[in-house]
GROMACS .gro file of C-alpha atoms in nm:
model
  274
    1MET     CA    1  26.092  -3.191  13.176
    2GLN     CA    2  25.771  -3.018  13.295
    3PHE     CA    3  25.825  -3.110  13.685
    4GLY     CA    4  26.194  -2.952  13.661
    5LEU     CA    5  26.053  -2.654  13.533
    6ARG     CA    6  25.770  -2.617  13.821
    7ILE     CA    7  26.061  -2.643  14.077
    8GLN     CA    8  26.244  -2.372  13.918
    9ASP     CA    9  25.976  -2.149  13.919
   10ILE     CA   10  25.866  -2.210  14.307
   11ILE     CA   11  26.241  -2.163  14.372
   12GLY     CA   12  26.253  -1.844  14.190
   13LEU     CA   13  25.939  -1.718  14.342
   14VAL     CA   14  26.053  -1.789  14.693
   15LEU     CA   15  26.369  -1.590  14.619
   16ALA     CA   16  26.165  -1.311  14.482
   17VAL     CA   17  25.969  -1.303  14.808
   18LEU     CA   18  26.308  -1.331  15.011
   19ILE     CA   19  26.448  -1.026  14.846
   20VAL     CA   20  26.092  -0.846  14.855
   21ALA     CA   21  26.095  -0.925  15.232
   22ILE     CA   22  26.450  -0.824  15.292
   23LEU     CA   23  26.410  -0.481  15.098
   24ILE     CA   24  26.084  -0.420  15.313
   25SER     CA   25  26.264  -0.512  15.610
   26ILE     CA   26  26.533  -0.272  15.520
   27ILE     CA   27  26.320   0.017  15.448
   28LEU     CA   28  26.130  -0.008  15.796
   29ILE     CA   29  26.468  -0.017  15.970
   30LEU     CA   30  26.559   0.289  15.794
   31ARG     CA   31  26.252   0.480  15.841
   32GLU     CA   32  26.243   0.370  16.239
   33ASN     CA   33  26.574   0.515  16.255
   34ALA     CA   34  26.495   0.826  16.083
   35ARG     CA   35  26.194   0.873  16.294
   36GLU     CA   36  26.452   0.812  16.641
   37ARG     CA   37  26.669   1.063  16.528
   38ARG     CA   38  26.393   1.327  16.468
   39LEU     CA   39  26.229   1.248  16.845
   40TRP     CA   40  26.589   1.257  16.966
   41ARG     CA   41  26.622   1.616  16.812
   42GLU     CA   42  26.309   1.738  16.949
   43GLU     CA   43  26.362   1.619  17.277
   44GLU     CA   44  26.698   1.816  17.280
   45TYR     CA   45  26.549   2.113  17.148
   46GLU     CA   46  26.258   2.084  17.435
   47GLU     CA   47  26.555   2.082  17.692
   48GLU     CA   48  26.789   2.348  17.588
   49GLU     CA   49  26.445   2.566  17.494
   50PRO     CA   50  26.405   2.636  17.873
   51GLU     CA   51  26.742   2.713  17.955
   52LYS     CA   52  26.737   2.986  17.676
   53LEU     CA   53  26.407   3.146  17.814
   54ARG     CA   54  26.556   3.158  18.158
   55LEU     CA   55  26.878   3.311  18.031
   56ARG     CA   56  26.670   3.593  17.832
   57ARG     CA   57  26.448   3.633  18.147
   58ALA     CA   58  26.774   3.692  18.361
   59VAL     CA   59  26.911   3.951  18.134
   60SER     CA   60  26.595   4.133  18.086
   61SER     CA   61  26.520   4.131  18.437
   62ARG     CA   62  26.906   4.261  18.493
   63LYS     CA   63  26.840   4.557  18.235
   64GLY     CA   64  26.524   4.655  18.426
   65GLU     CA   65  26.705   4.710  18.735
   66GLU     CA   66  27.012   4.844  18.583
   67PRO     CA   67  27.053   5.242  18.706
   68GLU     CA   68  27.096   5.509  18.433
   69HIS     CA   69  27.399   5.637  18.598
   70VAL     CA   70  27.589   5.308  18.565
   71LEU     CA   71  27.911   5.365  18.331
   72ARG     CA   72  27.880   5.155  18.013
   73ARG     CA   73  28.174   4.971  17.862
   74PRO     CA   74  28.355   5.177  17.605
   75ARG     CA   75  28.303   5.033  17.207
   76PHE     CA   76  28.579   4.909  17.025
   77ALA     CA   77  28.590   4.866  16.666
   78ALA     CA   78  28.630   4.555  16.458
   79GLN     CA   79  28.972   4.412  16.478
   80HIS     CA   80  29.156   4.241  16.199
   81LYS     CA   81  29.438   3.982  16.171
   82THR     CA   82  29.726   4.020  15.917
   83GLN     CA   83  29.761   3.706  15.714
   84LYS     CA   84  30.147   3.685  15.786
   85GLY     CA   85  30.201   3.770  16.105
   86GLU     CA   86  29.851   3.704  16.279
   87GLU     CA   87  29.876   4.055  16.443
   88VAL     CA   88  29.603   4.185  16.607
   89VAL     CA   89  29.497   4.544  16.510
   90ALA     CA   90  29.237   4.743  16.716
   91GLU     CA   91  29.113   5.032  16.524
   92GLY     CA   92  28.925   5.318  16.708
   93VAL     CA   93  28.988   5.191  17.051
   94GLU     CA   94  28.878   5.426  17.344
   95SER     CA   95  29.147   5.482  17.583
   96LEU     CA   96  29.036   5.335  17.941
   97GLU     CA   97  29.302   5.586  18.130
   98PRO     CA   98  29.161   5.880  18.283
   99GLN     CA   99  29.278   6.201  18.108
  100GLU     CA  100  29.380   6.528  18.306
  101THR     CA  101  29.224   6.854  18.175
  102VAL     CA  102  29.377   7.189  18.284
  103GLU     CA  103  29.126   7.517  18.267
  104THR     CA  104  29.222   7.824  18.338
  105VAL     CA  105  28.957   8.024  18.535
  106PRO     CA  106  29.025   8.426  18.562
  107LEU     CA  107  28.985   8.580  18.874
  108GLU     CA  108  28.731   8.795  18.794
  109GLU     CA  109  28.505   8.512  18.726
  110ILE     CA  110  28.581   8.386  19.091
  111ARG     CA  111  28.508   8.706  19.211
  112LYS     CA  112  28.177   8.737  19.069
  113GLU     CA  113  28.106   8.416  19.250
  114GLU     CA  114  28.191   8.534  19.608
  115PRO     CA  115  27.895   8.568  19.821
  116LYS     CA  116  27.756   8.933  19.817
  117GLU     CA  117  27.801   9.127  20.134
  118GLU     CA  118  27.749   9.439  20.303
  119PRO     CA  119  28.029   9.712  20.214
  120LYS     CA  120  28.260   9.767  20.490
  121GLN     CA  121  28.252  10.094  20.453
  122VAL     CA  122  27.852  10.075  20.518
  123VAL     CA  123  27.893   9.861  20.849
  124LEU     CA  124  28.146  10.129  20.960
  125GLU     CA  125  27.950  10.417  20.909
  126ARG     CA  126  27.645  10.212  21.104
  127ALA     CA  127  27.877  10.108  21.401
  128LEU     CA  128  28.009  10.455  21.443
  129ARG     CA  129  27.649  10.586  21.502
  130LYS     CA  130  27.559  10.320  21.721
  131LEU     CA  131  27.855  10.449  21.929
  132GLU     CA  132  27.713  10.794  21.901
  133ASP     CA  133  27.364  10.671  22.002
  134LEU     CA  134  27.552  10.503  22.309
  135GLY     CA  135  27.706  10.835  22.429
  136LEU     CA  136  28.056  10.748  22.318
  137ASP     CA  137  28.334  10.951  22.115
  138PHE     CA  138  28.524  10.747  21.909
  139GLY     CA  139  28.830  10.945  21.952
  140THR     CA  140  28.843  10.934  22.334
  141LEU     CA  141  28.818  10.552  22.342
  142LYS     CA  142  29.187  10.434  22.490
  143PRO     CA  143  29.322  10.094  22.398
  144VAL     CA  144  29.531   9.873  22.614
  145PHE     CA  145  29.875   9.809  22.577
  146SER     CA  146  30.036   9.491  22.713
  147GLU     CA  147  30.321   9.258  22.690
  148ASP     CA  148  30.066   9.040  22.542
  149THR     CA  149  30.001   9.295  22.271
  150ILE     CA  150  30.353   9.427  22.177
  151HIS     CA  151  30.621   9.168  22.097
  152PHE     CA  152  30.982   9.275  22.069
  153SER     CA  153  31.222   9.120  21.884
  154PRO     CA  154  31.619   9.042  21.989
  155LEU     CA  155  31.706   9.322  21.751
  156LEU     CA  156  31.582   9.543  22.051
  157TRP     CA  157  31.898   9.479  22.243
  158GLU     CA  158  32.122   9.538  21.956
  159VAL     CA  159  31.960   9.894  21.908
  160LYS     CA  160  32.010   9.941  22.301
  161GLU     CA  161  32.353   9.861  22.273
  162GLU     CA  162  32.379  10.152  21.997
  163VAL     CA  163  32.231  10.377  22.202
  164LYS     CA  164  32.457  10.295  22.509
  165SER     CA  165  32.758  10.333  22.276
  166GLY     CA  166  32.654  10.709  22.200
  167ARG     CA  167  32.549  10.645  21.854
  168GLU     CA  168  32.243  10.853  21.746
  169LEU     CA  169  31.939  10.659  21.613
  170GLY     CA  170  31.685  10.767  21.356
  171ASP     CA  171  31.323  10.827  21.387
  172ILE     CA  172  31.102  10.535  21.483
  173VAL     CA  173  30.873  10.438  21.158
  174ILE     CA  174  30.546  10.256  21.225
  175HIS     CA  175  30.468  10.025  20.898
  176THR     CA  176  30.102   9.897  20.853
  177VAL     CA  177  30.147   9.520  20.739
  178PHE     CA  178  29.829   9.352  20.552
  179ARG     CA  179  29.669   9.037  20.513
  180SER     CA  180  29.712   8.852  20.191
  181LEU     CA  181  29.362   8.794  20.025
  182PRO     CA  182  29.296   8.496  19.810
  183GLY     CA  183  29.229   8.621  19.425
  184TYR     CA  184  29.404   8.976  19.528
  185SER     CA  185  29.771   9.122  19.441
  186ALA     CA  186  29.935   9.331  19.693
  187ASP     CA  187  29.865   9.636  19.516
  188GLU     CA  188  29.472   9.565  19.539
  189VAL     CA  189  29.486   9.475  19.872
  190VAL     CA  190  29.621   9.833  19.963
  191GLU     CA  191  29.336  10.003  19.689
  192ARG     CA  192  29.081   9.815  19.950
  193TYR     CA  193  29.248   9.969  20.254
  194ARG     CA  194  29.261  10.306  20.102
  195SER     CA  195  28.890  10.285  20.011
  196GLY     CA  196  28.810  10.239  20.382
  197ASP     CA  197  28.827   9.855  20.418
  198VAL     CA  198  29.052   9.830  20.757
  199SER     CA  199  28.949   9.460  20.796
  200VAL     CA  200  29.247   9.395  20.550
  201VAL     CA  201  29.485   9.500  20.832
  202GLU     CA  202  29.699   9.230  21.024
  203LYS     CA  203  29.968   9.405  21.185
  204LEU     CA  204  30.178   9.699  21.283
  205GLU     CA  205  30.558   9.693  21.276
  206ALA     CA  206  30.816   9.938  21.453
  207ARG     CA  207  31.140   9.975  21.280
  208VAL     CA  208  31.437  10.214  21.340
  209LYS     CA  209  31.676  10.322  21.124
  210THR     CA  210  32.049  10.429  21.212
  211ARG     CA  211  32.252  10.693  21.057
  212GLU     CA  212  32.453  10.419  20.869
  213GLY     CA  213  32.136  10.282  20.708
  214ARG     CA  214  32.094   9.983  20.936
  215ASP     CA  215  31.732   9.866  20.963
  216TYR     CA  216  31.610   9.722  21.286
  217LEU     CA  217  31.246   9.554  21.309
  218ILE     CA  218  31.244   9.581  21.697
  219ALA     CA  219  30.869   9.558  21.790
  220THR     CA  220  30.524   9.422  21.635
  221MET     CA  221  30.165   9.485  21.732
  222SER     CA  222  29.894   9.236  21.628
  223LEU     CA  223  29.537   9.304  21.547
  224THR     CA  224  29.429   9.018  21.672
  225HIS     CA  225  29.550   9.053  22.038
  226PHE     CA  226  29.480   9.425  22.060
  227GLN     CA  227  29.199   9.539  22.315
  228VAL     CA  228  28.974   9.873  22.353
  229PRO     CA  229  28.764   9.799  22.680
  230GLU     CA  230  28.523  10.011  22.576
  231LEU     CA  231  28.426   9.814  22.288
  232ASP     CA  232  28.460   9.482  22.437
  233ARG     CA  233  28.237   9.565  22.693
  234HIS     CA  234  27.939   9.658  22.446
  235PHE     CA  235  27.977   9.384  22.218
  236ARG     CA  236  27.946   9.140  22.512
  237GLN     CA  237  27.660   9.339  22.600
  238GLY     CA  238  27.516   9.298  22.239
  239ASN     CA  239  27.525   9.641  22.169
  240LEU     CA  240  27.733   9.610  21.857
  241ARG     CA  241  27.737   9.312  21.622
  242GLU     CA  242  28.047   9.109  21.547
  243ASP     CA  243  28.111   9.245  21.226
  244GLU     CA  244  28.070   9.584  21.340
  245TYR     CA  245  28.276   9.537  21.664
  246GLU     CA  246  28.575   9.393  21.419
  247LEU     CA  247  28.572   9.706  21.193
  248LEU     CA  248  28.569   9.916  21.482
  249LYS     CA  249  28.858   9.765  21.638
  250ALA     CA  250  29.067   9.782  21.321
  251LEU     CA  251  28.993  10.145  21.290
  252LYS     CA  252  29.131  10.227  21.627
  253PHE     CA  253  29.412   9.989  21.532
  254VAL     CA  254  29.535  10.217  21.232
  255ASP     CA  255  29.424  10.539  21.409
  256ARG     CA  256  29.717  10.805  21.427
  257ALA     CA  257  29.698  10.853  21.829
  258THR     CA  258  29.718  10.438  21.844
  259LYS     CA  259  30.049  10.463  21.644
  260LYS     CA  260  30.197  10.722  21.829
  261ASP     CA  261  30.115  10.546  22.177
  262PHE     CA  262  30.277  10.233  22.000
  263ALA     CA  263  30.624  10.457  21.909
  264ARG     CA  264  30.624  10.565  22.255
  265MET     CA  265  30.634  10.256  22.391
  266VAL     CA  266  30.862  10.135  22.192
  267TYR     CA  267  31.103  10.436  22.232
  268ALA     CA  268  31.083  10.390  22.633
  269ARG     CA  269  31.194  10.028  22.601
  270ILE     CA  270  31.478  10.111  22.386
  271MET     CA  271  31.594  10.395  22.661
  272ASP     CA  272  31.506  10.151  22.948
  273GLU     CA  273  31.835  10.092  23.131
  274ASP     CA  274  31.734   9.728  23.193
   0.00000   0.00000   0.00000
């Protein structure tokens, strides 16, 4: 009976030892697995961290090299989704399309910004004094009229036919035509001419009106092709500046004597039998 009890004790002791050994093994295995997981996480973190550092350095270097005038992307407000249709709604979105703006600039501001130049009247008076110093009388200077200077229109032949048929013609009227100037109306250009600025003149027109009231534009003379030999010579010799030469030529162009000579040439062409 005592022998049987001893065997049971031994068996129980062995079982207890086995159970304890199994538990210890399980605990050791769990600890080892936990340690391996921790090491694995640390290794993964060490691999990702240098990549993040490289990205941060690249971004910081790009920011340092970015010029100040680079256009920034527009900032958009938060977007919300509705619960029913999952519809995206953007609030405060800045438009990327260029918007045209219209500004009105008064003519007075444009004229104020024009480069200041010497008044035409001052230049003209100085040029006339230079002619006096050169021993020239402006009133006696004679222009040259040629086929290149005067242009006759086809209406000249109709006027000639009127004369041949015995009809009487009216007076030959010489009109002064002015250039169009940016920022100035036609009336303002005329005022400049009346104040002594002859540079606004462009050409002369010869018109003939019949007794019946018909108006014939039969000839034009342009300032560009107008020639005064004495002025041309002194300009080439350097005795006159370009602005002085141009104003003297324009002044002679609108001179009363020049207009009379122009009218005589037109009348002679009308009466010519050719």
